[in-house]
Amino acid sequence: MTDSIFASLAVVVVNFGSCALLEENLQPLSRAAPGLAVVVVDNFTDAAEQARVAALAEREGWQHVLSPTNLGFGGGMNLGVAQAQQNGRAHFLLLNPDAAIAADQVARLLEAVAEHPLTLVSPRILRPDGTVWFDGSDLYLDDGRVRATRKRGDHPGARTTPWLSGACLLISDDLWRRVGGFSDDYFLYWEDVELSHRVLQAGGAVAVCADAQATHAQGGTQGTGQHRAGQAKSYSYYYYNVRNRLVYAARNLAGDDRRRWRRRSAQAAWEVVSRGGRRQLLTSLRPLLAATRGLRDGLAYRPTPAATTVTIPAGTTRTG
């Protein structure tokens, strides 16, 4: 592949204690795609991790942004894209550390966005065993559940809106500026649902490029990774999934839908806890505590005007 294919593209990755995954998943893509720019934002875990990230980035020729705090997934992505914009890149591949995609598959995503600049694009995302992890998803507006797009036939007549997983997304600079990037109000989970919603509100589209594939190792990262059904999950997983469903409703739904979501919020919280299996509750009540606090904070949330620009906070280190 020639340099010109990737000359407009920056890969933006938010790291949180997963430097080994950067070496495993990001390094092969970077080396196989000359002309590609890479921006790694390290959400602070400890000084040793930041030193590892800095050393890896310097060795591979990546830019790295060392945040003095944990900005969350959306905040970290906003910071990384802002850096890529300053570098003059016009397309951004937003990639989880535990997701891997080959250079030729990225080229297919680039072709799709070049043809339709106002479309947010995702590849089909497979698990390491080859089964489908993501090939499109719908948000059901009557109750706030999310289901795979391929299950639409099981729910005829339902009101839905499509959304794409933040594990692997390609977006043009034009579309990113129109939607303002991710909201900082989520920290983890549901920020990709709202990004998809804002793309549609801005007159764009969301699409899965069936000709492109990526691989996602479930649970590979603590912050943004997913987990197997029935496997106990982190406190943050339960808290933010419960809270942010209500944050999304407060920010984006009309009165009747918002009230309907709030009325069934306790049931929805239990469904989130149940993803970790009931046996986890025999040894710890932390999942219930996390969900209860998520309910409290989600119900209390009131939206503020969303920021439309991203600035690099004082104390942030930029190198590379």
CSV table of C-alpha atoms in Angstrom, one decimal:
chain,number,residue,atom,x,y,z
A,1,MET,CA,0.0,0.0,0.0
A,2,THR,CA,1.2,3.5,-0.8
A,3,ASP,CA,1.6,6.3,1.6
A,4,SER,CA,-1.1,8.3,-0.1
A,5,ILE,CA,-3.9,5.9,1.0
A,6,PHE,CA,-3.4,6.8,4.7
A,7,ALA,CA,-2.0,10.3,4.3
A,8,SER,CA,-5.2,11.9,5.6
A,9,LEU,CA,-5.7,9.4,8.4
A,10,ALA,CA,-4.9,9.4,12.1
A,11,VAL,CA,-5.7,6.4,14.4
A,12,VAL,CA,-6.7,7.6,17.8
A,13,VAL,CA,-6.5,5.2,20.8
A,14,VAL,CA,-7.3,5.9,24.4
A,15,ASN,CA,-5.2,3.8,26.8
A,16,PHE,CA,-6.0,2.9,30.4
A,17,GLY,CA,-3.6,0.5,31.9
A,18,SER,CA,-3.4,-1.6,28.7
A,19,CYS,CA,0.0,-0.8,27.1
A,20,ALA,CA,0.6,-4.4,26.3
A,21,LEU,CA,-2.5,-4.3,24.1
A,22,LEU,CA,-1.2,-1.3,22.2
A,23,GLU,CA,1.9,-3.4,21.3
A,24,GLU,CA,-0.2,-6.4,20.4
A,25,ASN,CA,-3.0,-4.7,18.3
A,26,LEU,CA,-1.9,-1.2,17.3
A,27,GLN,CA,1.7,-1.9,16.4
A,28,PRO,CA,1.0,-4.3,13.5
A,29,LEU,CA,-1.4,-1.8,11.9
A,30,SER,CA,1.0,1.1,12.3
A,31,ARG,CA,3.9,-0.8,10.7
A,32,ALA,CA,1.7,-2.1,7.8
A,33,ALA,CA,0.3,1.4,6.9
A,34,PRO,CA,3.1,3.9,5.9
A,35,GLY,CA,1.9,7.4,6.1
A,36,LEU,CA,-0.6,6.6,8.9
A,37,ALA,CA,-0.5,8.9,12.0
A,38,VAL,CA,-1.1,7.4,15.4
A,39,VAL,CA,-2.2,9.4,18.5
A,40,VAL,CA,-2.3,7.5,21.8
A,41,VAL,CA,-3.9,9.3,24.7
A,42,ASP,CA,-3.0,7.7,28.1
A,43,ASN,CA,-5.6,8.2,30.8
A,44,PHE,CA,-3.6,8.2,33.9
A,45,THR,CA,-3.3,5.0,35.9
A,46,ASP,CA,0.2,5.4,37.3
A,47,ALA,CA,3.6,6.8,36.4
A,48,ALA,CA,5.0,3.4,35.4
A,49,GLU,CA,2.3,2.9,32.8
A,50,GLN,CA,2.8,6.3,31.4
A,51,ALA,CA,6.5,5.6,31.1
A,52,ARG,CA,5.7,2.4,29.2
A,53,VAL,CA,3.3,4.2,26.9
A,54,ALA,CA,5.8,6.9,26.2
A,55,ALA,CA,8.6,4.5,25.4
A,56,LEU,CA,6.5,2.4,23.1
A,57,ALA,CA,5.2,5.5,21.3
A,58,GLU,CA,8.7,6.9,20.8
A,59,ARG,CA,9.9,3.6,19.5
A,60,GLU,CA,7.0,3.3,17.0
A,61,GLY,CA,6.9,7.0,16.0
A,62,TRP,CA,3.5,7.6,17.5
A,63,GLN,CA,2.4,10.8,19.1
A,64,HIS,CA,1.3,10.3,22.7
A,65,VAL,CA,-0.7,12.6,25.0
A,66,LEU,CA,-0.1,11.9,28.7
A,67,SER,CA,-3.1,13.1,30.6
A,68,PRO,CA,-2.5,13.9,34.3
A,69,THR,CA,-6.0,12.5,35.1
A,70,ASN,CA,-8.4,9.9,33.7
A,71,LEU,CA,-10.6,11.7,31.3
A,72,GLY,CA,-12.8,8.7,30.5
A,73,PHE,CA,-13.3,7.2,27.0
A,74,GLY,CA,-15.0,10.1,25.3
A,75,GLY,CA,-12.9,12.8,26.9
A,76,GLY,CA,-9.7,10.9,25.9
A,77,MET,CA,-10.9,10.5,22.3
A,78,ASN,CA,-11.8,14.2,22.1
A,79,LEU,CA,-8.3,15.0,23.2
A,80,GLY,CA,-6.7,12.7,20.7
A,81,VAL,CA,-8.8,13.9,17.8
A,82,ALA,CA,-8.0,17.5,18.7
A,83,GLN,CA,-4.3,16.6,18.5
A,84,ALA,CA,-4.8,14.9,15.1
A,85,GLN,CA,-6.7,17.9,13.9
A,86,GLN,CA,-3.7,20.1,14.8
A,87,ASN,CA,-1.6,17.8,12.8
A,88,GLY,CA,-3.8,18.4,9.7
A,89,ARG,CA,-5.4,15.0,9.5
A,90,ALA,CA,-8.8,14.8,7.9
A,91,HIS,CA,-10.0,11.3,8.9
A,92,PHE,CA,-9.9,9.6,12.2
A,93,LEU,CA,-10.0,5.9,13.1
A,94,LEU,CA,-11.2,5.7,16.7
A,95,LEU,CA,-10.0,2.4,18.0
A,96,ASN,CA,-10.1,0.5,21.3
A,97,PRO,CA,-6.8,-1.0,22.6
A,98,ASP,CA,-8.4,-4.4,22.6
A,99,ALA,CA,-9.5,-4.1,19.0
A,100,ALA,CA,-7.4,-5.1,16.0
A,101,ILE,CA,-7.9,-4.2,12.3
A,102,ALA,CA,-5.6,-4.9,9.3
A,103,ALA,CA,-4.4,-2.1,7.1
A,104,ASP,CA,-6.4,-3.3,4.0
A,105,GLN,CA,-9.6,-3.3,6.1
A,106,VAL,CA,-8.9,0.3,7.2
A,107,ALA,CA,-8.5,1.2,3.6
A,108,ARG,CA,-12.0,-0.1,2.9
A,109,LEU,CA,-13.4,2.1,5.6
A,110,LEU,CA,-11.6,5.1,4.2
A,111,GLU,CA,-13.0,4.4,0.8
A,112,ALA,CA,-16.5,4.3,2.3
A,113,VAL,CA,-16.1,7.6,4.1
A,114,ALA,CA,-14.4,9.2,1.1
A,115,GLU,CA,-17.5,8.4,-0.9
A,116,HIS,CA,-19.9,9.5,1.9
A,117,PRO,CA,-18.1,12.1,4.1
A,118,LEU,CA,-21.1,12.6,6.4
A,119,THR,CA,-21.3,8.9,7.3
A,120,LEU,CA,-20.0,7.4,10.5
A,121,VAL,CA,-18.6,4.0,9.6
A,122,SER,CA,-17.9,0.8,11.5
A,123,PRO,CA,-16.5,-2.5,10.3
A,124,ARG,CA,-18.1,-5.8,11.2
A,125,ILE,CA,-16.4,-6.7,14.5
A,126,LEU,CA,-15.7,-10.4,15.3
A,127,ARG,CA,-14.6,-12.1,18.4
A,128,PRO,CA,-11.2,-14.0,18.2
A,129,ASP,CA,-13.2,-17.2,17.6
A,130,GLY,CA,-14.8,-15.7,14.5
A,131,THR,CA,-18.3,-15.2,15.9
A,132,VAL,CA,-19.9,-11.8,15.4
A,133,TRP,CA,-19.5,-9.4,18.3
A,134,PHE,CA,-20.9,-6.3,16.4
A,135,ASP,CA,-22.5,-5.8,13.0
A,136,GLY,CA,-24.9,-3.0,13.9
A,137,SER,CA,-27.1,-2.2,16.8
A,138,ASP,CA,-30.4,-0.5,17.5
A,139,LEU,CA,-31.6,1.6,20.5
A,140,TYR,CA,-35.3,0.8,21.2
A,141,LEU,CA,-36.9,4.1,22.1
A,142,ASP,CA,-39.9,2.7,24.0
A,143,ASP,CA,-37.7,1.2,26.8
A,144,GLY,CA,-34.1,2.0,26.2
A,145,ARG,CA,-32.9,-1.6,25.4
A,146,VAL,CA,-30.2,-2.2,22.9
A,147,ARG,CA,-30.3,-5.1,20.5
A,148,ALA,CA,-28.4,-6.2,17.4
A,149,THR,CA,-29.7,-4.9,14.2
A,150,ARG,CA,-30.1,-8.4,12.9
A,151,LYS,CA,-32.8,-9.0,15.5
A,152,ARG,CA,-35.2,-6.3,14.1
A,153,GLY,CA,-37.4,-9.0,12.7
A,154,ASP,CA,-38.1,-10.3,16.2
A,155,HIS,CA,-39.6,-6.9,17.2
A,156,PRO,CA,-41.8,-5.7,14.3
A,157,GLY,CA,-43.1,-2.2,14.6
A,158,ALA,CA,-40.7,-1.1,17.3
A,159,ARG,CA,-39.4,2.4,17.3
A,160,THR,CA,-35.6,2.2,17.0
A,161,THR,CA,-32.6,4.3,16.1
A,162,PRO,CA,-29.3,2.8,14.9
A,163,TRP,CA,-26.0,3.3,16.7
A,164,LEU,CA,-22.4,2.1,16.2
A,165,SER,CA,-20.0,0.7,18.8
A,166,GLY,CA,-17.1,3.0,19.7
A,167,ALA,CA,-14.7,0.0,19.6
A,168,CYS,CA,-13.8,0.8,15.9
A,169,LEU,CA,-15.2,3.9,14.1
A,170,LEU,CA,-14.0,5.9,11.1
A,171,ILE,CA,-15.2,9.5,10.8
A,172,SER,CA,-14.3,12.5,8.7
A,173,ASP,CA,-13.1,15.8,10.2
A,174,ASP,CA,-16.1,17.5,8.6
A,175,LEU,CA,-18.6,15.2,10.4
A,176,TRP,CA,-16.6,15.3,13.7
A,177,ARG,CA,-16.7,19.1,13.7
A,178,ARG,CA,-20.5,19.1,12.9
A,179,VAL,CA,-21.3,16.8,15.9
A,180,GLY,CA,-18.7,18.2,18.3
A,181,GLY,CA,-17.1,14.9,19.2
A,182,PHE,CA,-18.1,12.8,22.2
A,183,SER,CA,-19.9,14.3,25.2
A,184,ASP,CA,-17.8,14.4,28.3
A,185,ASP,CA,-20.9,13.7,30.5
A,186,TYR,CA,-20.7,10.0,30.1
A,187,PHE,CA,-17.1,9.0,31.1
A,188,LEU,CA,-17.7,5.4,30.1
A,189,TYR,CA,-20.5,3.7,28.1
A,190,TRP,CA,-23.4,5.2,26.0
A,191,GLU,CA,-21.2,8.0,24.6
A,192,ASP,CA,-21.1,6.1,21.3
A,193,VAL,CA,-24.9,5.8,21.3
A,194,GLU,CA,-25.2,9.6,21.7
A,195,LEU,CA,-22.5,10.2,19.1
A,196,SER,CA,-24.5,8.1,16.6
A,197,HIS,CA,-27.6,10.1,17.5
A,198,ARG,CA,-25.8,13.4,17.0
A,199,VAL,CA,-24.6,12.2,13.6
A,200,LEU,CA,-28.2,11.5,12.5
A,201,GLN,CA,-29.3,14.9,14.0
A,202,ALA,CA,-26.7,16.7,11.9
A,203,GLY,CA,-28.0,15.1,8.7
A,204,GLY,CA,-25.4,12.4,8.5
A,205,ALA,CA,-25.7,8.6,8.5
A,206,VAL,CA,-24.3,5.6,10.4
A,207,ALA,CA,-23.4,2.5,8.6
A,208,VAL,CA,-21.6,-0.8,9.0
A,209,CYS,CA,-19.2,-1.6,6.2
A,210,ALA,CA,-19.9,-5.3,5.7
A,211,ASP,CA,-16.8,-5.6,3.5
A,212,ALA,CA,-14.4,-4.6,6.4
A,213,GLN,CA,-13.7,-6.6,9.5
A,214,ALA,CA,-12.0,-6.0,12.8
A,215,THR,CA,-11.4,-8.3,15.8
A,216,HIS,CA,-12.4,-7.4,19.4
A,217,ALA,CA,-11.0,-9.4,22.4
A,218,GLN,CA,-13.8,-9.2,25.0
A,219,GLY,CA,-12.7,-7.8,28.3
A,220,GLY,CA,-9.3,-6.9,27.0
A,221,THR,CA,-9.4,-3.5,28.6
A,222,GLN,CA,-10.8,-2.6,32.0
A,223,GLY,CA,-12.2,0.7,31.0
A,224,THR,CA,-13.9,0.3,27.6
A,225,GLY,CA,-13.8,-3.4,26.9
A,226,GLN,CA,-16.9,-5.6,26.9
A,227,HIS,CA,-17.3,-8.9,28.8
A,228,ARG,CA,-18.8,-12.3,28.3
A,229,ALA,CA,-22.4,-12.9,29.3
A,230,GLY,CA,-22.7,-14.3,32.8
A,231,GLN,CA,-19.2,-13.1,33.8
A,232,ALA,CA,-18.9,-10.8,36.8
A,233,LYS,CA,-18.0,-7.2,35.7
A,234,SER,CA,-16.4,-4.2,37.2
A,235,TYR,CA,-18.1,-1.6,39.5
A,236,SER,CA,-17.6,1.0,36.8
A,237,TYR,CA,-19.4,-1.3,34.3
A,238,TYR,CA,-22.6,-1.5,36.4
A,239,TYR,CA,-22.5,2.1,37.6
A,240,TYR,CA,-22.0,3.8,34.3
A,241,ASN,CA,-24.3,1.6,32.3
A,242,VAL,CA,-27.1,2.3,34.7
A,243,ARG,CA,-26.4,5.9,35.1
A,244,ASN,CA,-25.7,6.7,31.5
A,245,ARG,CA,-28.9,5.2,30.1
A,246,LEU,CA,-30.7,7.9,32.1
A,247,VAL,CA,-28.1,10.5,31.1
A,248,TYR,CA,-28.9,9.7,27.5
A,249,ALA,CA,-32.6,10.0,28.1
A,250,ALA,CA,-32.3,13.4,29.8
A,251,ARG,CA,-30.1,14.7,27.0
A,252,ASN,CA,-31.9,13.4,24.0
A,253,LEU,CA,-35.5,12.2,24.5
A,254,ALA,CA,-38.8,14.0,24.4
A,255,GLY,CA,-40.9,14.2,27.5
A,256,ASP,CA,-43.0,11.0,27.1
A,257,ASP,CA,-40.1,8.8,26.2
A,258,ARG,CA,-37.9,10.2,28.9
A,259,ARG,CA,-40.5,9.6,31.5
A,260,ARG,CA,-41.1,6.1,30.3
A,261,TRP,CA,-37.4,5.3,30.5
A,262,ARG,CA,-37.3,6.7,34.1
A,263,ARG,CA,-40.3,4.6,35.2
A,264,ARG,CA,-38.6,1.4,34.2
A,265,SER,CA,-35.1,2.4,35.4
A,266,ALA,CA,-35.0,0.0,38.3
A,267,GLN,CA,-35.9,-2.9,36.0
A,268,ALA,CA,-33.2,-1.8,33.5
A,269,ALA,CA,-30.7,-1.5,36.4
A,270,TRP,CA,-31.4,-5.1,37.4
A,271,GLU,CA,-31.0,-6.3,33.8
A,272,VAL,CA,-27.5,-4.6,33.8
A,273,VAL,CA,-26.5,-6.4,37.0
A,274,SER,CA,-27.8,-9.7,35.7
A,275,ARG,CA,-25.3,-9.6,32.8
A,276,GLY,CA,-22.7,-10.6,35.4
A,277,GLY,CA,-24.7,-13.6,36.5
A,278,ARG,CA,-26.6,-14.1,39.8
A,279,ARG,CA,-23.8,-16.1,41.4
A,280,GLN,CA,-21.7,-13.0,41.8
A,281,LEU,CA,-24.2,-11.7,44.3
A,282,LEU,CA,-23.4,-14.6,46.6
A,283,THR,CA,-20.0,-13.2,47.3
A,284,SER,CA,-20.4,-9.5,46.9
A,285,LEU,CA,-23.1,-6.8,47.0
A,286,ARG,CA,-20.9,-4.3,45.1
A,287,PRO,CA,-22.8,-4.9,41.8
A,288,LEU,CA,-26.1,-3.9,43.5
A,289,LEU,CA,-24.4,-0.9,45.2
A,290,ALA,CA,-23.0,0.3,41.9
A,291,ALA,CA,-26.4,0.0,40.2
A,292,THR,CA,-28.1,1.8,43.1
A,293,ARG,CA,-25.7,4.6,42.9
A,294,GLY,CA,-26.0,4.7,39.1
A,295,LEU,CA,-29.8,5.0,39.5
A,296,ARG,CA,-29.5,7.8,42.0
A,297,ASP,CA,-27.0,9.8,39.9
A,298,GLY,CA,-28.8,9.1,36.6
A,299,LEU,CA,-32.2,10.2,38.0
A,300,ALA,CA,-30.6,13.4,39.4
A,301,TYR,CA,-28.7,14.3,36.2
A,302,ARG,CA,-29.7,17.5,34.5
A,303,PRO,CA,-28.1,18.3,31.1
A,304,THR,CA,-25.9,21.4,30.6
A,305,PRO,CA,-25.1,22.9,27.2
A,306,ALA,CA,-22.7,20.6,25.4
A,307,ALA,CA,-19.2,21.9,24.6
A,308,THR,CA,-18.6,22.3,20.9
A,309,THR,CA,-14.8,22.7,21.1
A,310,VAL,CA,-12.0,20.7,22.6
A,311,THR,CA,-9.1,22.2,24.4
A,312,ILE,CA,-6.0,20.5,25.7
A,313,PRO,CA,-6.1,20.9,29.6
A,314,ALA,CA,-3.2,22.5,31.4
A,315,GLY,CA,-0.7,19.9,32.7
A,316,THR,CA,-1.2,17.6,29.8
A,317,THR,CA,2.0,16.3,28.2
A,318,ARG,CA,2.2,16.2,24.4
A,319,THR,CA,5.2,14.5,22.8
A,320,GLY,CA,6.1,12.7,19.6
